[in-house]
Coordinates of C-alpha atoms in Angstrom, one line a residue:
M1 CA 9.2 37.0 227.8
A2 CA 11.1 35.8 224.7
A3 CA 9.0 34.8 221.7
A4 CA 8.7 31.0 221.2
A5 CA 10.9 29.6 218.4
P6 CA 9.1 28.7 215.2
L7 CA 8.2 25.2 214.4
V8 CA 9.5 23.2 211.4
A9 CA 8.3 19.9 209.9
G10 CA 10.2 17.1 208.3
V11 CA 8.7 14.4 206.1
D12 CA 10.0 10.9 205.4
S13 CA 8.2 9.3 202.4
S14 CA 9.8 5.9 202.6
T15 CA 9.1 2.6 200.8
Q16 CA 6.8 1.4 203.5
A17 CA 5.3 4.5 205.1
C18 CA 5.1 8.3 205.4
K19 CA 6.3 9.9 208.6
V20 CA 5.9 13.5 209.6
V21 CA 7.7 15.1 212.6
V22 CA 7.1 18.7 213.9
R23 CA 10.1 20.1 215.8
D24 CA 11.2 23.3 217.5
A25 CA 13.4 25.1 215.0
A26 CA 15.9 26.3 217.6
T27 CA 16.4 23.2 219.7
G28 CA 15.1 20.3 217.6
A29 CA 12.8 19.2 220.4
L30 CA 10.0 17.0 219.1
V31 CA 6.6 18.6 219.4
R32 CA 4.4 16.1 217.6
E33 CA 4.4 13.4 214.9
G34 CA 2.2 11.3 212.7
R35 CA 2.5 8.5 210.2
A36 CA 0.5 6.6 207.5
P37 CA 1.3 3.4 205.5
H38 CA 2.2 3.1 201.9
P39 CA 1.0 0.3 199.7
D40 CA 3.2 -2.8 199.1
G41 CA 4.9 -3.4 195.8
T42 CA 7.8 -2.3 193.7
E43 CA 5.6 0.1 191.6
V44 CA 3.2 2.6 193.2
D45 CA 0.9 5.3 192.0
P46 CA 2.3 8.5 193.4
A47 CA -1.2 9.5 194.4
A48 CA -0.8 6.9 197.2
W49 CA 2.2 8.9 198.6
W50 CA 0.2 12.1 198.5
S51 CA -2.8 10.5 200.3
A52 CA -0.4 9.0 202.9
L53 CA 1.3 12.4 203.4
Q54 CA -2.1 14.1 204.0
E55 CA -3.0 11.4 206.5
A56 CA 0.4 11.7 208.3
V57 CA 0.1 15.5 208.4
R58 CA -3.4 15.2 210.0
A59 CA -2.0 12.7 212.5
A60 CA 0.8 15.2 213.3
G61 CA -1.7 18.0 214.0
G62 CA -1.4 19.8 210.7
L63 CA 1.0 22.3 209.3
D64 CA -0.8 25.5 209.9
D65 CA 1.6 26.6 212.6
V66 CA 4.7 25.4 210.9
A67 CA 7.2 27.9 209.4
A68 CA 9.1 25.5 207.1
V69 CA 8.8 22.0 205.7
S70 CA 11.2 19.7 203.9
V71 CA 10.7 16.2 202.4
G72 CA 13.1 13.3 202.6
G73 CA 12.2 10.4 200.3
Q74 CA 13.2 7.0 199.0
Q75 CA 15.8 7.4 196.3
H76 CA 15.9 6.5 192.6
G77 CA 12.2 6.0 192.0
M78 CA 11.1 6.9 188.5
V79 CA 8.2 9.4 188.4
C80 CA 7.3 10.4 184.8
L81 CA 4.9 13.2 184.0
D82 CA 3.2 14.4 180.8
D83 CA 3.0 17.9 179.6
A84 CA 0.0 18.6 181.9
G85 CA 1.9 17.3 184.9
Q86 CA -0.1 14.1 185.1
V87 CA 1.6 10.9 186.2
V88 CA 2.2 8.7 183.1
R89 CA 2.5 5.3 184.9
P90 CA 2.9 4.0 188.4
A91 CA 6.4 5.0 189.8
L92 CA 9.0 2.3 189.5
L93 CA 10.6 2.1 193.0
W94 CA 14.3 1.6 193.8
N95 CA 13.7 -2.1 194.6
D96 CA 12.1 -3.0 191.3
T97 CA 14.6 -5.2 189.6
R98 CA 13.0 -5.6 186.1
S99 CA 15.4 -3.0 184.8
A100 CA 18.5 -5.2 185.5
A101 CA 19.1 -6.1 181.9
A102 CA 18.7 -2.4 180.9
A103 CA 21.3 -1.4 183.4
H104 CA 23.7 -4.1 182.0
D105 CA 23.2 -2.8 178.5
L106 CA 23.8 0.8 179.6
V107 CA 27.1 -0.1 181.3
A108 CA 28.2 -2.0 178.2
E109 CA 27.3 0.9 175.9
L110 CA 29.7 3.2 177.8
G111 CA 32.5 0.7 177.7
G112 CA 32.1 -0.6 181.2
G113 CA 31.8 0.8 184.7
A114 CA 34.8 3.1 184.5
G115 CA 33.0 5.4 182.0
W116 CA 30.0 5.8 184.2
A117 CA 32.0 6.2 187.4
E118 CA 34.0 9.0 185.8
A119 CA 31.0 10.7 184.3
V120 CA 28.5 10.7 187.3
G121 CA 30.1 8.6 190.1
V122 CA 27.5 5.9 189.7
V123 CA 27.5 2.7 187.7
P124 CA 23.9 1.8 186.7
V125 CA 22.2 -1.2 188.4
A126 CA 18.5 -2.1 188.4
S127 CA 17.7 0.5 191.1
I128 CA 19.2 3.5 189.4
T129 CA 16.7 5.8 187.6
V130 CA 18.5 5.9 184.3
A131 CA 18.1 2.1 184.0
K132 CA 14.4 2.4 184.8
L133 CA 14.0 4.9 182.0
R134 CA 15.7 2.6 179.6
W135 CA 13.3 -0.3 180.6
F136 CA 10.3 2.1 180.3
A137 CA 11.3 3.2 176.8
E138 CA 11.9 -0.3 175.6
H139 CA 8.9 -2.1 177.2
E140 CA 6.1 0.5 177.3
P141 CA 6.8 2.7 174.3
D142 CA 3.3 4.1 174.0
L143 CA 3.3 5.3 177.6
A144 CA 6.9 6.5 177.3
A145 CA 5.9 8.6 174.3
R146 CA 3.6 10.7 176.7
A147 CA 6.4 11.5 179.1
A148 CA 7.6 15.1 179.2
A149 CA 9.5 15.1 182.5
V150 CA 11.1 12.7 185.0
C151 CA 11.5 13.4 188.7
L152 CA 12.0 11.5 192.0
P153 CA 9.6 10.7 194.8
H154 CA 10.7 13.5 197.1
D155 CA 10.8 15.9 194.1
W156 CA 7.2 15.1 193.2
L157 CA 5.9 15.5 196.8
T158 CA 7.7 18.9 197.1
W159 CA 6.2 20.0 193.8
R160 CA 2.7 19.0 195.0
L161 CA 3.2 20.8 198.3
G162 CA 4.3 23.9 196.4
G163 CA 1.2 23.9 194.2
A164 CA 2.4 21.9 191.2
A165 CA 2.7 25.0 189.1
G166 CA 4.0 23.5 185.9
L167 CA 6.9 21.2 185.0
T168 CA 9.4 24.1 185.2
A169 CA 8.6 24.3 189.0
L170 CA 10.1 20.9 189.6
C171 CA 13.1 21.0 191.8
T172 CA 15.4 18.6 193.7
D173 CA 18.6 18.6 195.8
R174 CA 22.1 17.3 195.2
S175 CA 21.7 14.2 197.2
D176 CA 18.7 12.8 195.4
A177 CA 19.9 14.0 191.9
S178 CA 23.2 12.1 192.5
G179 CA 21.3 8.8 192.5
T180 CA 19.7 9.2 189.1
G181 CA 22.7 8.1 186.9
Y182 CA 22.5 11.4 185.0
W183 CA 23.7 14.0 187.5
S184 CA 27.3 14.3 188.6
A185 CA 28.0 15.2 192.3
A186 CA 31.6 16.0 191.4
A187 CA 30.7 18.4 188.6
G188 CA 27.4 19.6 190.1
A189 CA 25.6 19.3 186.8
Y190 CA 23.3 17.1 184.8
R191 CA 24.6 14.8 182.0
Q192 CA 21.8 15.2 179.6
D193 CA 23.6 12.9 177.1
L194 CA 23.3 10.1 179.6
L195 CA 19.6 10.7 180.3
E196 CA 19.0 10.7 176.6
R197 CA 21.1 7.5 176.3
G198 CA 18.8 5.9 178.8
F199 CA 15.4 7.2 177.5
G200 CA 16.2 7.8 173.9
R201 CA 15.3 11.5 174.0
A202 CA 15.4 14.6 176.3
L203 CA 13.1 15.0 179.3
Q204 CA 12.4 18.0 181.6
V205 CA 14.4 17.4 184.8
P206 CA 14.1 19.2 188.2
E207 CA 16.3 22.2 189.0
V208 CA 19.0 21.2 191.5
L209 CA 18.9 23.5 194.5
G210 CA 21.6 24.1 197.1
P211 CA 21.4 22.5 200.5
H212 CA 19.5 25.3 202.2
D213 CA 17.8 27.0 199.2
A214 CA 14.1 27.6 199.4
A215 CA 12.0 25.5 197.0
G216 CA 8.9 27.6 197.3
W217 CA 6.0 27.9 199.7
H218 CA 3.3 25.6 201.1
G219 CA 0.8 28.1 202.4
R220 CA 2.8 30.3 204.8
A221 CA 5.5 27.6 205.2
M222 CA 8.8 27.8 203.3
L223 CA 9.7 24.6 201.4
G224 CA 13.2 23.2 201.7
P225 CA 14.9 21.4 198.8
G226 CA 14.4 18.1 200.5
A227 CA 16.8 15.2 200.2
G228 CA 17.2 11.5 199.5
D229 CA 16.5 9.3 202.4
N230 CA 20.1 8.4 203.2
A231 CA 21.4 11.9 203.1
A232 CA 18.5 13.1 205.2
A233 CA 19.2 10.3 207.8
A234 CA 22.9 11.4 208.0
L235 CA 21.8 14.9 208.6
G236 CA 19.2 13.7 211.2
V237 CA 21.8 11.8 213.3
G238 CA 24.4 14.6 213.0
A239 CA 26.9 12.4 211.2
C240 CA 30.3 14.2 210.5
L241 CA 33.6 13.4 208.8
G242 CA 34.8 10.0 210.0
D243 CA 31.3 8.7 210.7
V244 CA 29.8 5.8 208.8
V245 CA 26.0 5.4 209.0
V246 CA 24.8 1.9 208.7
S247 CA 21.0 1.7 208.2
I248 CA 19.2 -1.6 208.4
G249 CA 15.7 -1.0 207.0
T250 CA 14.0 -2.4 203.9
S251 CA 17.4 -2.0 202.3
G252 CA 20.8 -2.1 204.0
V253 CA 22.8 1.1 203.5
V254 CA 26.4 1.8 204.4
S255 CA 27.4 5.5 203.8
A256 CA 30.3 7.6 204.9
V257 CA 30.4 11.4 205.3
A258 CA 33.2 12.5 203.0
D259 CA 34.8 15.6 201.6
V260 CA 35.7 14.1 198.2
P261 CA 33.5 12.3 195.6
A262 CA 33.8 8.6 195.0
R263 CA 34.4 7.1 191.5
D264 CA 34.2 3.4 191.8
P265 CA 34.3 1.6 188.4
S266 CA 33.1 -1.6 190.0
G267 CA 29.8 0.1 190.9
I268 CA 29.9 -1.2 194.4
V269 CA 30.3 2.3 195.9
A270 CA 27.9 5.0 194.6
G271 CA 29.3 8.5 194.5
F272 CA 26.3 10.3 196.0
A273 CA 26.2 13.8 197.4
D274 CA 25.1 14.5 201.0
A275 CA 22.5 17.1 202.2
A276 CA 25.0 19.6 203.5
G277 CA 27.1 20.4 200.5
G278 CA 29.6 17.5 200.7
H279 CA 29.6 13.9 199.6
L280 CA 28.1 10.6 200.8
P281 CA 29.7 7.6 199.1
L282 CA 27.3 4.8 199.7
V283 CA 26.9 1.0 199.4
C284 CA 23.3 -0.4 199.3
T285 CA 22.1 -3.9 199.6
L286 CA 18.6 -5.1 198.8
N287 CA 18.4 -7.5 201.8
A288 CA 18.3 -6.1 205.3
S289 CA 15.6 -6.1 207.9
R290 CA 13.4 -8.4 205.9
V291 CA 16.1 -11.1 206.4
L292 CA 15.3 -10.9 210.1
D293 CA 11.6 -10.9 209.4
A294 CA 11.8 -13.9 207.2
T295 CA 14.0 -15.9 209.6
A296 CA 11.8 -15.1 212.6
R297 CA 8.8 -16.2 210.6
L298 CA 10.5 -19.4 209.6
L299 CA 11.4 -20.2 213.2
G300 CA 8.0 -19.3 214.5
T301 CA 9.1 -16.5 216.7
D302 CA 9.2 -12.8 216.9
H303 CA 12.2 -10.4 216.7
D304 CA 13.0 -10.6 220.4
G305 CA 12.9 -14.4 220.2
L306 CA 15.2 -14.4 217.2
S307 CA 17.7 -12.2 219.1
R308 CA 17.7 -14.6 222.1
L309 CA 18.2 -17.6 219.8
A310 CA 21.0 -15.9 217.9
L311 CA 22.9 -14.8 221.1
S312 CA 22.6 -18.3 222.5
A313 CA 24.5 -19.8 219.6
P314 CA 28.3 -19.8 219.3
A315 CA 30.1 -17.2 217.2
G316 CA 30.2 -18.4 213.6
A317 CA 27.2 -20.7 214.2
D318 CA 29.5 -23.8 214.1
G319 CA 30.2 -23.0 210.4
L320 CA 26.6 -22.4 209.3
V321 CA 26.5 -19.5 206.9
L322 CA 23.4 -17.8 205.5
V323 CA 23.9 -15.8 202.3
P324 CA 20.8 -13.6 202.6
Y325 CA 19.9 -12.9 198.9
L326 CA 16.2 -13.4 199.6
E327 CA 15.2 -10.6 197.1
G328 CA 18.1 -10.9 194.6
E329 CA 20.9 -8.5 195.4
R330 CA 22.1 -5.1 194.4
T331 CA 25.6 -5.3 196.0
P332 CA 27.0 -7.5 194.6
D333 CA 25.0 -7.0 191.5
R334 CA 23.1 -10.3 191.4
P335 CA 19.4 -9.3 190.8
D336 CA 18.3 -12.9 190.1
A337 CA 20.2 -14.6 192.9
T338 CA 18.5 -16.4 195.8
G339 CA 19.4 -17.0 199.4
A340 CA 21.5 -20.0 200.4
L341 CA 22.5 -21.9 203.5
H342 CA 26.0 -23.4 203.6
G343 CA 27.7 -25.6 206.1
L344 CA 24.8 -27.6 207.5
T345 CA 25.8 -30.3 209.8
L346 CA 24.1 -32.3 212.5
T347 CA 25.4 -29.9 215.0
S348 CA 24.2 -26.7 213.3
T349 CA 20.7 -27.8 212.4
T350 CA 19.1 -26.0 215.4
P351 CA 16.9 -22.8 215.5
A352 CA 19.7 -21.0 217.4
H353 CA 22.3 -21.7 214.8
L354 CA 20.0 -20.5 212.0
A355 CA 19.2 -17.4 213.9
R356 CA 22.9 -16.7 214.5
A357 CA 23.7 -17.3 210.8
A358 CA 20.9 -14.9 209.7
V359 CA 22.2 -12.1 211.9
E360 CA 25.8 -12.7 211.0
G361 CA 25.0 -13.0 207.3
L362 CA 23.1 -9.7 207.3
L363 CA 26.0 -8.0 209.1
C364 CA 28.7 -9.6 206.8
G365 CA 26.9 -8.1 203.7
L366 CA 27.1 -4.7 205.4
A367 CA 30.7 -5.3 206.4
D368 CA 31.6 -5.9 202.7
G369 CA 30.1 -2.5 202.0
L370 CA 32.2 -0.9 204.7
D371 CA 35.4 -2.4 203.2
A372 CA 34.4 -1.0 199.8
L373 CA 34.0 2.5 201.3
V374 CA 37.5 2.3 202.9
E375 CA 38.9 1.3 199.5
Q376 CA 37.4 4.5 198.1
G377 CA 39.2 6.6 200.7
A378 CA 36.6 6.8 203.4
V379 CA 37.8 7.4 207.0
V380 CA 36.0 5.1 209.5
R381 CA 36.2 6.4 213.1
R382 CA 32.9 4.8 214.2
V383 CA 29.6 3.4 213.0
L384 CA 26.2 4.9 213.7
L385 CA 23.7 2.0 213.5
V386 CA 20.2 3.1 212.7
G387 CA 17.0 1.7 211.1
G388 CA 14.4 -0.9 212.2
G389 CA 17.0 -3.6 212.3
A390 CA 19.0 -1.7 214.9
R391 CA 16.3 -2.5 217.4
S392 CA 17.5 -6.1 217.4
E393 CA 19.6 -6.8 220.5
A394 CA 21.5 -9.5 218.5
V395 CA 22.3 -7.0 215.7
R396 CA 23.5 -4.4 218.1
R397 CA 25.8 -6.8 220.1
L398 CA 27.2 -8.6 217.1
A399 CA 27.7 -5.6 214.9
P400 CA 31.0 -4.4 216.3
A401 CA 32.5 -7.9 216.1
V402 CA 31.5 -8.3 212.5
L403 CA 32.1 -4.7 211.4
G404 CA 35.4 -4.4 213.3
C405 CA 34.9 -1.0 214.9
P406 CA 32.9 0.7 217.7
V407 CA 29.2 0.9 217.1
L408 CA 27.0 3.7 218.4
V409 CA 23.2 3.2 218.4
P410 CA 21.2 6.4 218.6
A411 CA 17.9 6.3 220.5
P412 CA 15.2 5.1 218.1
G413 CA 13.8 7.9 216.0
E414 CA 12.6 8.9 212.6
Y415 CA 16.0 9.9 211.4
V416 CA 15.1 10.7 207.8
A417 CA 12.2 12.9 208.9
D418 CA 14.4 14.4 211.6
G419 CA 17.0 15.3 208.9
A420 CA 14.4 16.8 206.7
A421 CA 13.2 18.9 209.7
R422 CA 16.7 20.0 210.4
Q423 CA 17.1 21.1 206.8
A424 CA 13.8 23.0 207.1
A425 CA 15.2 24.9 210.1
W426 CA 18.4 25.6 208.1
V427 CA 16.4 27.0 205.2
L428 CA 14.3 29.1 207.6
S429 CA 17.4 30.5 209.4
G430 CA 19.3 31.5 206.3
A431 CA 22.5 30.5 208.2
D432 CA 25.6 29.0 206.5
R433 CA 25.3 25.7 208.3
P434 CA 22.5 23.6 209.7
P435 CA 21.4 24.2 213.3
D436 CA 23.3 22.4 216.1
W437 CA 20.5 20.4 217.5
A438 CA 21.4 18.1 220.4
T439 CA 21.8 14.6 219.1
A440 CA 19.9 11.7 220.7
T441 CA 21.4 9.7 223.5
T442 CA 23.4 6.8 222.1
E443 CA 24.4 3.4 223.3
R444 CA 28.0 2.3 222.6
Y445 CA 28.9 -1.3 221.7
E446 CA 32.4 -2.7 221.3
A447 CA 33.6 -6.3 220.8
D448 CA 36.7 -8.2 219.5
P449 CA 36.5 -8.7 215.7
L450 CA 35.5 -12.1 214.4
P451 CA 37.5 -12.4 211.1
G452 CA 36.6 -16.1 210.8
V453 CA 33.0 -15.2 210.4
R454 CA 33.8 -12.8 207.6
S455 CA 36.1 -15.3 205.8
R456 CA 33.5 -18.1 205.9
Y457 CA 30.8 -15.8 204.7
A458 CA 33.1 -14.7 201.8
E459 CA 33.6 -18.3 200.7
A460 CA 29.8 -19.0 200.7
R461 CA 29.0 -15.6 199.1
D462 CA 31.3 -16.4 196.2
L463 CA 29.5 -19.7 195.5
T464 CA 26.2 -17.8 195.1
V465 CA 25.4 -16.7 191.6
N466 CA 22.4 -15.6 189.5
R467 CA 19.9 -18.1 188.6
V468 CA 20.2 -19.4 185.0

């Protein structure tokens, strides 16, 4: 009888929760899983992530029989450590916008977006780590003086899993490093000058490992290098060249698997790396699934009710447009903007019209991101729609009409954790490419494009500006 294949584990330490999946290394079959919540807020003590990881691991039956582990995590978060490896202050998360002015200053200091795009493929906005470092140095100088190293959420968790053996043991991967604003995916190297421009002095940074390099050991389990959440999700759904992954979670993300780096001086497209040695040009919005949450709450219904209402209204909602900047916005860069309704008439003042406008507004923001990727040379063959928002029937059915291409919806899953598990199996195998796990069954949606919806949204979007 053939020996059973080893087990591997993947972790998704997201904004809202920690998820752990344990899978068969050979086939990818799910063996068990667990999860635990994270605290709310835009800054979090990393100890809460560690506690949630321990709870999720226990819920998943432990890691004693697992041969390899990798961690996927929310990108950009600023975790600063002192000489002893202690956390200096609560981590600033990607969705903390207090660093917007710092980002603006950094862009201006390098002569505009073109300088940053050429240097690292990313133009700083509030979410990018280098902008958070500038805010930290300017607003909390006493705490900043204690900082000796900076890393990202998934780096810190990997370091803790590996025993936290000093700052020089910190490591990361290409995908997460490419979201800092001081590591270039095109050059494959840190730009220490840009880190120092942000923080005012040098800091220890994690070693950037290759896509299937080992990062150490957790007990008897090998540690993978991990990945940023978007790159891990692309690996988890098996995205390949010509695929665009649209993720509707806390943030809205549109990313394309590409073989060349992006350099967008406007900053709309971030030139990130992927988790397999290539590139993952990406557009991110702050407003995604919470738009659906808020609209359902406003209408006194649940998500299924919101879908039914939206699908009962006419395409274009009789001219009603929701610009869904409920938490400010990252793309376009309007951190202090608010949401707005345009085109209210006696006809459109119904719950169904508002529900339709919310879904269409959410999708139009993502469609703008898709257009930006195409302008940067991305090839779009199909869209893979994932994330909590993809569970909405209205989102699934309206997406191809608004995005203008076929939409495939994989079976619901923990795509980031799955991608991390696939990476763990890759590290364990020592092969040149990740294992060919069978991808989940997908539903396919097609519809005629609705250009009128896009054009009306564009008109309303351009009327929305930052608050004075």
